[in-house]
């Protein structure tokens, strides 16, 4: 498993709701959890690793010491998350593991109330403020093919143009070299995987 960079089609592919929690899903979650820490991310969504399922991992404890406990893992995985309620707005710097090195200001709701399921299939309701609220919104956007570049203001979009062109050029080069399959092939694989959620 590895993190795909923009403009990989998985990032725009709408993720399907998870309908059953099995060993495969738990393995995906564990690998995503480890990747998130490896890359020092605050969160990671399944489409960022080429899996079109509605699942995210979040690292909101800020305590890497606790990373390896089962409790830390289980409390970091969220299935089929949806935002129930948003309040206020706040603008702050944001980045994404699928856009390494790109940071821009993005306006988000200051507070969110979220509903999700954990890996045990238990329903959760979570209230988050400020940075955790931002992380929830960013990761849930990923499940709908929405990226932080879509949420930037006009200044941020303009300032990101060169970086995006560079990502697009690197991606095209990797495809030319055969390191990444053709988009049509990737889309076929995504559809096949989505049918097994
Ligand atoms: Co992201």
PDB file of C-alpha atoms and ligand atoms in Angstrom:
ATOM      1  CA  UNK A   1       0.000   0.000   0.000  1.00  0.00           C
ATOM      2  CA  UNK A   2       1.233   3.481  -0.789  1.00  0.00           C
ATOM      3  CA  UNK A   3      -0.116   7.001  -0.923  1.00  0.00           C
ATOM      4  CA  UNK A   4      -1.079   8.197  -4.389  1.00  0.00           C
ATOM      5  CA  UNK A   5      -0.342  11.751  -5.427  1.00  0.00           C
ATOM      6  CA  UNK A   6      -2.480  14.191  -7.375  1.00  0.00           C
ATOM      7  CA  UNK A   7      -3.730  13.760 -10.146  1.00  0.00           C
ATOM      8  CA  UNK A   8      -4.202  10.001  -9.569  1.00  0.00           C
ATOM      9  CA  UNK A   9      -7.850   9.193 -10.538  1.00  0.00           C
ATOM     10  CA  UNK A  10      -8.488   7.499  -7.171  1.00  0.00           C
ATOM     11  CA  UNK A  11      -8.491  10.974  -5.598  1.00  0.00           C
ATOM     12  CA  UNK A  12     -11.522  11.969  -7.705  1.00  0.00           C
ATOM     13  CA  UNK A  13     -13.339   8.639  -7.514  1.00  0.00           C
ATOM     14  CA  UNK A  14     -16.359   8.759  -5.151  1.00  0.00           C
ATOM     15  CA  UNK A  15     -15.793   6.202  -2.390  1.00  0.00           C
ATOM     16  CA  UNK A  16     -18.588   3.722  -1.663  1.00  0.00           C
ATOM     17  CA  UNK A  17     -19.984   3.103   1.835  1.00  0.00           C
ATOM     18  CA  UNK A  18     -18.542   0.081   3.625  1.00  0.00           C
ATOM     19  CA  UNK A  19     -21.207  -2.595   4.031  1.00  0.00           C
ATOM     20  CA  UNK A  20     -19.296  -5.201   6.042  1.00  0.00           C
ATOM     21  CA  UNK A  21     -16.339  -5.118   8.385  1.00  0.00           C
ATOM     22  CA  UNK A  22     -14.040  -8.049   7.735  1.00  0.00           C
ATOM     23  CA  UNK A  23     -10.377  -9.034   8.062  1.00  0.00           C
ATOM     24  CA  UNK A  24      -9.517  -7.387   4.757  1.00  0.00           C
ATOM     25  CA  UNK A  25     -10.962  -4.046   5.917  1.00  0.00           C
ATOM     26  CA  UNK A  26      -9.064  -4.292   9.199  1.00  0.00           C
ATOM     27  CA  UNK A  27      -5.839  -4.921   7.284  1.00  0.00           C
ATOM     28  CA  UNK A  28      -6.504  -1.889   5.062  1.00  0.00           C
ATOM     29  CA  UNK A  29      -7.159   0.205   8.189  1.00  0.00           C
ATOM     30  CA  UNK A  30      -3.963  -0.963   9.904  1.00  0.00           C
ATOM     31  CA  UNK A  31      -1.834  -0.236   6.833  1.00  0.00           C
ATOM     32  CA  UNK A  32      -3.421   3.202   6.432  1.00  0.00           C
ATOM     33  CA  UNK A  33      -2.811   3.904  10.128  1.00  0.00           C
ATOM     34  CA  UNK A  34       0.873   2.994   9.837  1.00  0.00           C
ATOM     35  CA  UNK A  35       1.281   5.016   6.618  1.00  0.00           C
ATOM     36  CA  UNK A  36      -0.299   8.075   8.254  1.00  0.00           C
ATOM     37  CA  UNK A  37       2.286   7.990  11.053  1.00  0.00           C
ATOM     38  CA  UNK A  38       5.127   7.200   8.680  1.00  0.00           C
ATOM     39  CA  UNK A  39       4.264  10.344   6.698  1.00  0.00           C
ATOM     40  CA  UNK A  40       3.420  12.398   9.822  1.00  0.00           C
ATOM     41  CA  UNK A  41      -0.093  13.115   8.601  1.00  0.00           C
ATOM     42  CA  UNK A  42      -3.040  14.194  10.705  1.00  0.00           C
ATOM     43  CA  UNK A  43      -5.299  11.978   8.639  1.00  0.00           C
ATOM     44  CA  UNK A  44      -5.530   9.696   5.651  1.00  0.00           C
ATOM     45  CA  UNK A  45      -8.528   8.654   3.575  1.00  0.00           C
ATOM     46  CA  UNK A  46      -8.842   5.291   1.802  1.00  0.00           C
ATOM     47  CA  UNK A  47      -8.991   6.878  -1.708  1.00  0.00           C
ATOM     48  CA  UNK A  48      -5.476   8.227  -1.010  1.00  0.00           C
ATOM     49  CA  UNK A  49      -4.199   4.646  -1.022  1.00  0.00           C
ATOM     50  CA  UNK A  50      -6.256   3.617  -4.057  1.00  0.00           C
ATOM     51  CA  UNK A  51      -9.133   2.085  -2.075  1.00  0.00           C
ATOM     52  CA  UNK A  52     -12.550   3.549  -2.984  1.00  0.00           C
ATOM     53  CA  UNK A  53     -14.144   2.815   0.421  1.00  0.00           C
ATOM     54  CA  UNK A  54     -15.575   5.312   2.909  1.00  0.00           C
ATOM     55  CA  UNK A  55     -12.941   4.862   5.567  1.00  0.00           C
ATOM     56  CA  UNK A  56     -10.493   7.314   7.121  1.00  0.00           C
ATOM     57  CA  UNK A  57      -7.845   7.269   9.818  1.00  0.00           C
ATOM     58  CA  UNK A  58      -7.162  10.308  11.974  1.00  0.00           C
ATOM     59  CA  UNK A  59      -4.230  11.094  14.237  1.00  0.00           C
ATOM     60  CA  UNK A  60      -5.603  13.650  16.619  1.00  0.00           C
ATOM     61  CA  UNK A  61      -4.007  12.578  19.876  1.00  0.00           C
ATOM     62  CA  UNK A  62      -0.698  14.185  18.925  1.00  0.00           C
ATOM     63  CA  UNK A  63       1.021  11.564  21.070  1.00  0.00           C
ATOM     64  CA  UNK A  64       3.220   9.219  18.998  1.00  0.00           C
ATOM     65  CA  UNK A  65       4.039   7.244  22.188  1.00  0.00           C
ATOM     66  CA  UNK A  66       0.533   5.857  22.181  1.00  0.00           C
ATOM     67  CA  UNK A  67       0.593   4.949  18.490  1.00  0.00           C
ATOM     68  CA  UNK A  68       1.267   1.271  19.012  1.00  0.00           C
ATOM     69  CA  UNK A  69      -1.520   0.461  21.418  1.00  0.00           C
ATOM     70  CA  UNK A  70      -4.559  -1.389  20.109  1.00  0.00           C
ATOM     71  CA  UNK A  71      -6.764   1.293  21.675  1.00  0.00           C
ATOM     72  CA  UNK A  72      -4.974   4.063  19.758  1.00  0.00           C
ATOM     73  CA  UNK A  73      -5.454   2.182  16.504  1.00  0.00           C
ATOM     74  CA  UNK A  74      -9.109   1.320  17.128  1.00  0.00           C
ATOM     75  CA  UNK A  75      -9.964   4.875  18.155  1.00  0.00           C
ATOM     76  CA  UNK A  76      -8.357   6.318  14.998  1.00  0.00           C
ATOM     77  CA  UNK A  77     -10.344   4.435  12.339  1.00  0.00           C
ATOM     78  CA  UNK A  78     -13.683   5.755  11.118  1.00  0.00           C
ATOM     79  CA  UNK A  79     -16.037   4.053   8.691  1.00  0.00           C
ATOM     80  CA  UNK A  80     -18.763   5.790   6.644  1.00  0.00           C
ATOM     81  CA  UNK A  81     -18.256   9.164   8.351  1.00  0.00           C
ATOM     82  CA  UNK A  82     -20.746  11.936   7.647  1.00  0.00           C
ATOM     83  CA  UNK A  83     -20.942  15.512   8.866  1.00  0.00           C
ATOM     84  CA  UNK A  84     -24.204  16.134  10.716  1.00  0.00           C
ATOM     85  CA  UNK A  85     -23.682  19.748  11.581  1.00  0.00           C
ATOM     86  CA  UNK A  86     -21.232  22.626  10.906  1.00  0.00           C
ATOM     87  CA  UNK A  87     -20.798  25.878  12.818  1.00  0.00           C
ATOM     88  CA  UNK A  88     -18.689  28.975  12.294  1.00  0.00           C
ATOM     89  CA  UNK A  89     -15.810  29.422   9.875  1.00  0.00           C
ATOM     90  CA  UNK A  90     -12.072  29.677  10.275  1.00  0.00           C
ATOM     91  CA  UNK A  91      -9.273  30.046   7.731  1.00  0.00           C
ATOM     92  CA  UNK A  92      -5.964  28.297   8.288  1.00  0.00           C
ATOM     93  CA  UNK A  93      -3.058  26.665   6.500  1.00  0.00           C
ATOM     94  CA  UNK A  94      -3.744  23.186   5.184  1.00  0.00           C
ATOM     95  CA  UNK A  95      -1.796  20.443   3.440  1.00  0.00           C
ATOM     96  CA  UNK A  96      -2.487  16.947   2.120  1.00  0.00           C
ATOM     97  CA  UNK A  97      -0.338  13.811   1.922  1.00  0.00           C
ATOM     98  CA  UNK A  98      -1.349  13.477  -1.751  1.00  0.00           C
ATOM     99  CA  UNK A  99       0.141  16.942  -2.462  1.00  0.00           C
ATOM    100  CA  UNK A 100       3.541  16.745  -0.732  1.00  0.00           C
ATOM    101  CA  UNK A 101       4.960  20.198  -0.019  1.00  0.00           C
ATOM    102  CA  UNK A 102       1.837  22.162  -0.941  1.00  0.00           C
ATOM    103  CA  UNK A 103       0.301  24.278   1.820  1.00  0.00           C
ATOM    104  CA  UNK A 104      -2.357  26.952   1.391  1.00  0.00           C
ATOM    105  CA  UNK A 105      -5.020  28.668   3.411  1.00  0.00           C
ATOM    106  CA  UNK A 106      -8.417  26.997   3.323  1.00  0.00           C
ATOM    107  CA  UNK A 107     -11.647  28.187   4.919  1.00  0.00           C
ATOM    108  CA  UNK A 108     -13.464  25.504   6.914  1.00  0.00           C
ATOM    109  CA  UNK A 109     -16.208  25.211   9.492  1.00  0.00           C
ATOM    110  CA  UNK A 110     -14.804  25.863  12.984  1.00  0.00           C
ATOM    111  CA  UNK A 111     -16.936  23.169  14.632  1.00  0.00           C
ATOM    112  CA  UNK A 112     -18.388  19.969  13.231  1.00  0.00           C
ATOM    113  CA  UNK A 113     -20.521  17.163  14.566  1.00  0.00           C
ATOM    114  CA  UNK A 114     -19.740  13.881  12.843  1.00  0.00           C
ATOM    115  CA  UNK A 115     -21.340  10.474  12.760  1.00  0.00           C
ATOM    116  CA  UNK A 116     -19.246   7.406  11.959  1.00  0.00           C
ATOM    117  CA  UNK A 117     -18.716   3.738  12.799  1.00  0.00           C
ATOM    118  CA  UNK A 118     -15.643   2.201  14.372  1.00  0.00           C
ATOM    119  CA  UNK A 119     -14.025  -1.092  13.359  1.00  0.00           C
ATOM    120  CA  UNK A 120     -16.288  -2.904  15.813  1.00  0.00           C
ATOM    121  CA  UNK A 121     -19.310  -1.591  13.908  1.00  0.00           C
ATOM    122  CA  UNK A 122     -20.350   0.672  16.786  1.00  0.00           C
ATOM    123  CA  UNK A 123     -21.989   3.984  15.877  1.00  0.00           C
ATOM    124  CA  UNK A 124     -20.164   7.053  17.164  1.00  0.00           C
ATOM    125  CA  UNK A 125     -21.033  10.719  17.331  1.00  0.00           C
ATOM    126  CA  UNK A 126     -18.102  13.096  17.631  1.00  0.00           C
ATOM    127  CA  UNK A 127     -17.867  16.841  18.119  1.00  0.00           C
ATOM    128  CA  UNK A 128     -14.643  18.458  16.887  1.00  0.00           C
ATOM    129  CA  UNK A 129     -13.308  22.015  16.979  1.00  0.00           C
ATOM    130  CA  UNK A 130     -10.525  23.915  15.212  1.00  0.00           C
ATOM    131  CA  UNK A 131      -7.693  21.660  13.934  1.00  0.00           C
ATOM    132  CA  UNK A 132      -9.490  18.329  14.528  1.00  0.00           C
ATOM    133  CA  UNK A 133     -12.589  19.832  12.880  1.00  0.00           C
ATOM    134  CA  UNK A 134     -10.444  20.802   9.876  1.00  0.00           C
ATOM    135  CA  UNK A 135      -8.971  17.279   9.672  1.00  0.00           C
ATOM    136  CA  UNK A 136     -12.434  15.688   9.738  1.00  0.00           C
ATOM    137  CA  UNK A 137     -13.692  17.951   6.959  1.00  0.00           C
ATOM    138  CA  UNK A 138     -10.572  17.433   4.854  1.00  0.00           C
ATOM    139  CA  UNK A 139     -10.680  13.621   5.151  1.00  0.00           C
ATOM    140  CA  UNK A 140     -14.448  13.334   4.607  1.00  0.00           C
ATOM    141  CA  UNK A 141     -14.063  15.502   1.480  1.00  0.00           C
ATOM    142  CA  UNK A 142     -11.611  12.877   0.171  1.00  0.00           C
ATOM    143  CA  UNK A 143     -14.406  10.268   0.324  1.00  0.00           C
ATOM    144  CA  UNK A 144     -16.398  12.357  -2.150  1.00  0.00           C
ATOM    145  CA  UNK A 145     -13.551  13.090  -4.533  1.00  0.00           C
ATOM    146  CA  UNK A 146     -13.184  16.620  -3.179  1.00  0.00           C
ATOM    147  CA  UNK A 147      -9.655  17.927  -2.622  1.00  0.00           C
ATOM    148  CA  UNK A 148      -8.298  20.864  -0.629  1.00  0.00           C
ATOM    149  CA  UNK A 149      -7.257  22.577  -3.862  1.00  0.00           C
ATOM    150  CA  UNK A 150     -10.988  22.850  -4.628  1.00  0.00           C
ATOM    151  CA  UNK A 151     -11.556  24.708  -1.358  1.00  0.00           C
ATOM    152  CA  UNK A 152      -8.757  27.274  -1.688  1.00  0.00           C
ATOM    153  CA  UNK A 153      -9.618  30.890  -2.283  1.00  0.00           C
ATOM    154  CA  UNK A 154      -8.592  32.624  -5.543  1.00  0.00           C
ATOM    155  CA  UNK A 155      -5.200  33.690  -4.133  1.00  0.00           C
ATOM    156  CA  UNK A 156      -4.365  30.176  -2.919  1.00  0.00           C
ATOM    157  CA  UNK A 157      -5.461  28.659  -6.231  1.00  0.00           C
ATOM    158  CA  UNK A 158      -3.265  31.046  -8.180  1.00  0.00           C
ATOM    159  CA  UNK A 159      -0.300  30.433  -5.861  1.00  0.00           C
ATOM    160  CA  UNK A 160      -0.723  26.642  -6.302  1.00  0.00           C
ATOM    161  CA  UNK A 161      -0.740  26.618 -10.095  1.00  0.00           C
ATOM    162  CA  UNK A 162       2.938  25.848 -10.561  1.00  0.00           C
ATOM    163  CA  UNK A 163       2.936  23.132  -7.903  1.00  0.00           C
ATOM    164  CA  UNK A 164      -0.095  21.462  -9.512  1.00  0.00           C
ATOM    165  CA  UNK A 165       1.533  21.575 -12.951  1.00  0.00           C
ATOM    166  CA  UNK A 166       4.603  19.909 -11.412  1.00  0.00           C
ATOM    167  CA  UNK A 167       2.461  17.150  -9.847  1.00  0.00           C
ATOM    168  CA  UNK A 168       0.716  16.614 -13.191  1.00  0.00           C
ATOM    169  CA  UNK A 169       4.037  16.420 -15.030  1.00  0.00           C
ATOM    170  CA  UNK A 170       5.498  13.937 -12.488  1.00  0.00           C
ATOM    171  CA  UNK A 171       2.386  11.778 -12.763  1.00  0.00           C
ATOM    172  CA  UNK A 172       2.508  11.756 -16.577  1.00  0.00           C
ATOM    173  CA  UNK A 173       6.201  10.838 -16.436  1.00  0.00           C
ATOM    174  CA  UNK A 174       5.538   7.949 -14.040  1.00  0.00           C
ATOM    175  CA  UNK A 175       2.839   6.663 -16.408  1.00  0.00           C
ATOM    176  CA  UNK A 176       5.172   6.958 -19.390  1.00  0.00           C
ATOM    177  CA  UNK A 177       7.734   4.876 -17.523  1.00  0.00           C
ATOM    178  CA  UNK A 178       5.053   2.313 -16.690  1.00  0.00           C
ATOM    179  CA  UNK A 179       5.358   2.923 -12.925  1.00  0.00           C
ATOM    180  CA  UNK A 180       1.659   3.819 -12.820  1.00  0.00           C
ATOM    181  CA  UNK A 181      -0.963   2.107 -15.031  1.00  0.00           C
ATOM    182  CA  UNK A 182      -3.014   4.117 -17.554  1.00  0.00           C
ATOM    183  CA  UNK A 183      -5.989   6.014 -16.084  1.00  0.00           C
ATOM    184  CA  UNK A 184      -8.491   3.750 -17.894  1.00  0.00           C
ATOM    185  CA  UNK A 185      -6.855   0.736 -16.242  1.00  0.00           C
ATOM    186  CA  UNK A 186      -6.891   2.411 -12.802  1.00  0.00           C
ATOM    187  CA  UNK A 187     -10.585   3.324 -13.180  1.00  0.00           C
ATOM    188  CA  UNK A 188     -11.406  -0.295 -14.057  1.00  0.00           C
ATOM    189  CA  UNK A 189      -9.555  -1.498 -10.931  1.00  0.00           C
ATOM    190  CA  UNK A 190     -11.320   1.085  -8.748  1.00  0.00           C
ATOM    191  CA  UNK A 191     -14.744   0.001 -10.032  1.00  0.00           C
ATOM    192  CA  UNK A 192     -13.907  -3.666  -9.406  1.00  0.00           C
ATOM    193  CA  UNK A 193     -12.730  -2.910  -5.852  1.00  0.00           C
ATOM    194  CA  UNK A 194     -15.702  -0.636  -5.125  1.00  0.00           C
ATOM    195  CA  UNK A 195     -18.035  -3.527  -6.007  1.00  0.00           C
ATOM    196  CA  UNK A 196     -16.550  -5.504  -3.085  1.00  0.00           C
ATOM    197  CA  UNK A 197     -17.088  -2.902  -0.338  1.00  0.00           C
TER     198      UNK A 197
HETATM  199 CO1  LIG B   1      -5.701  14.976   2.019  1.00  0.00          CO
END
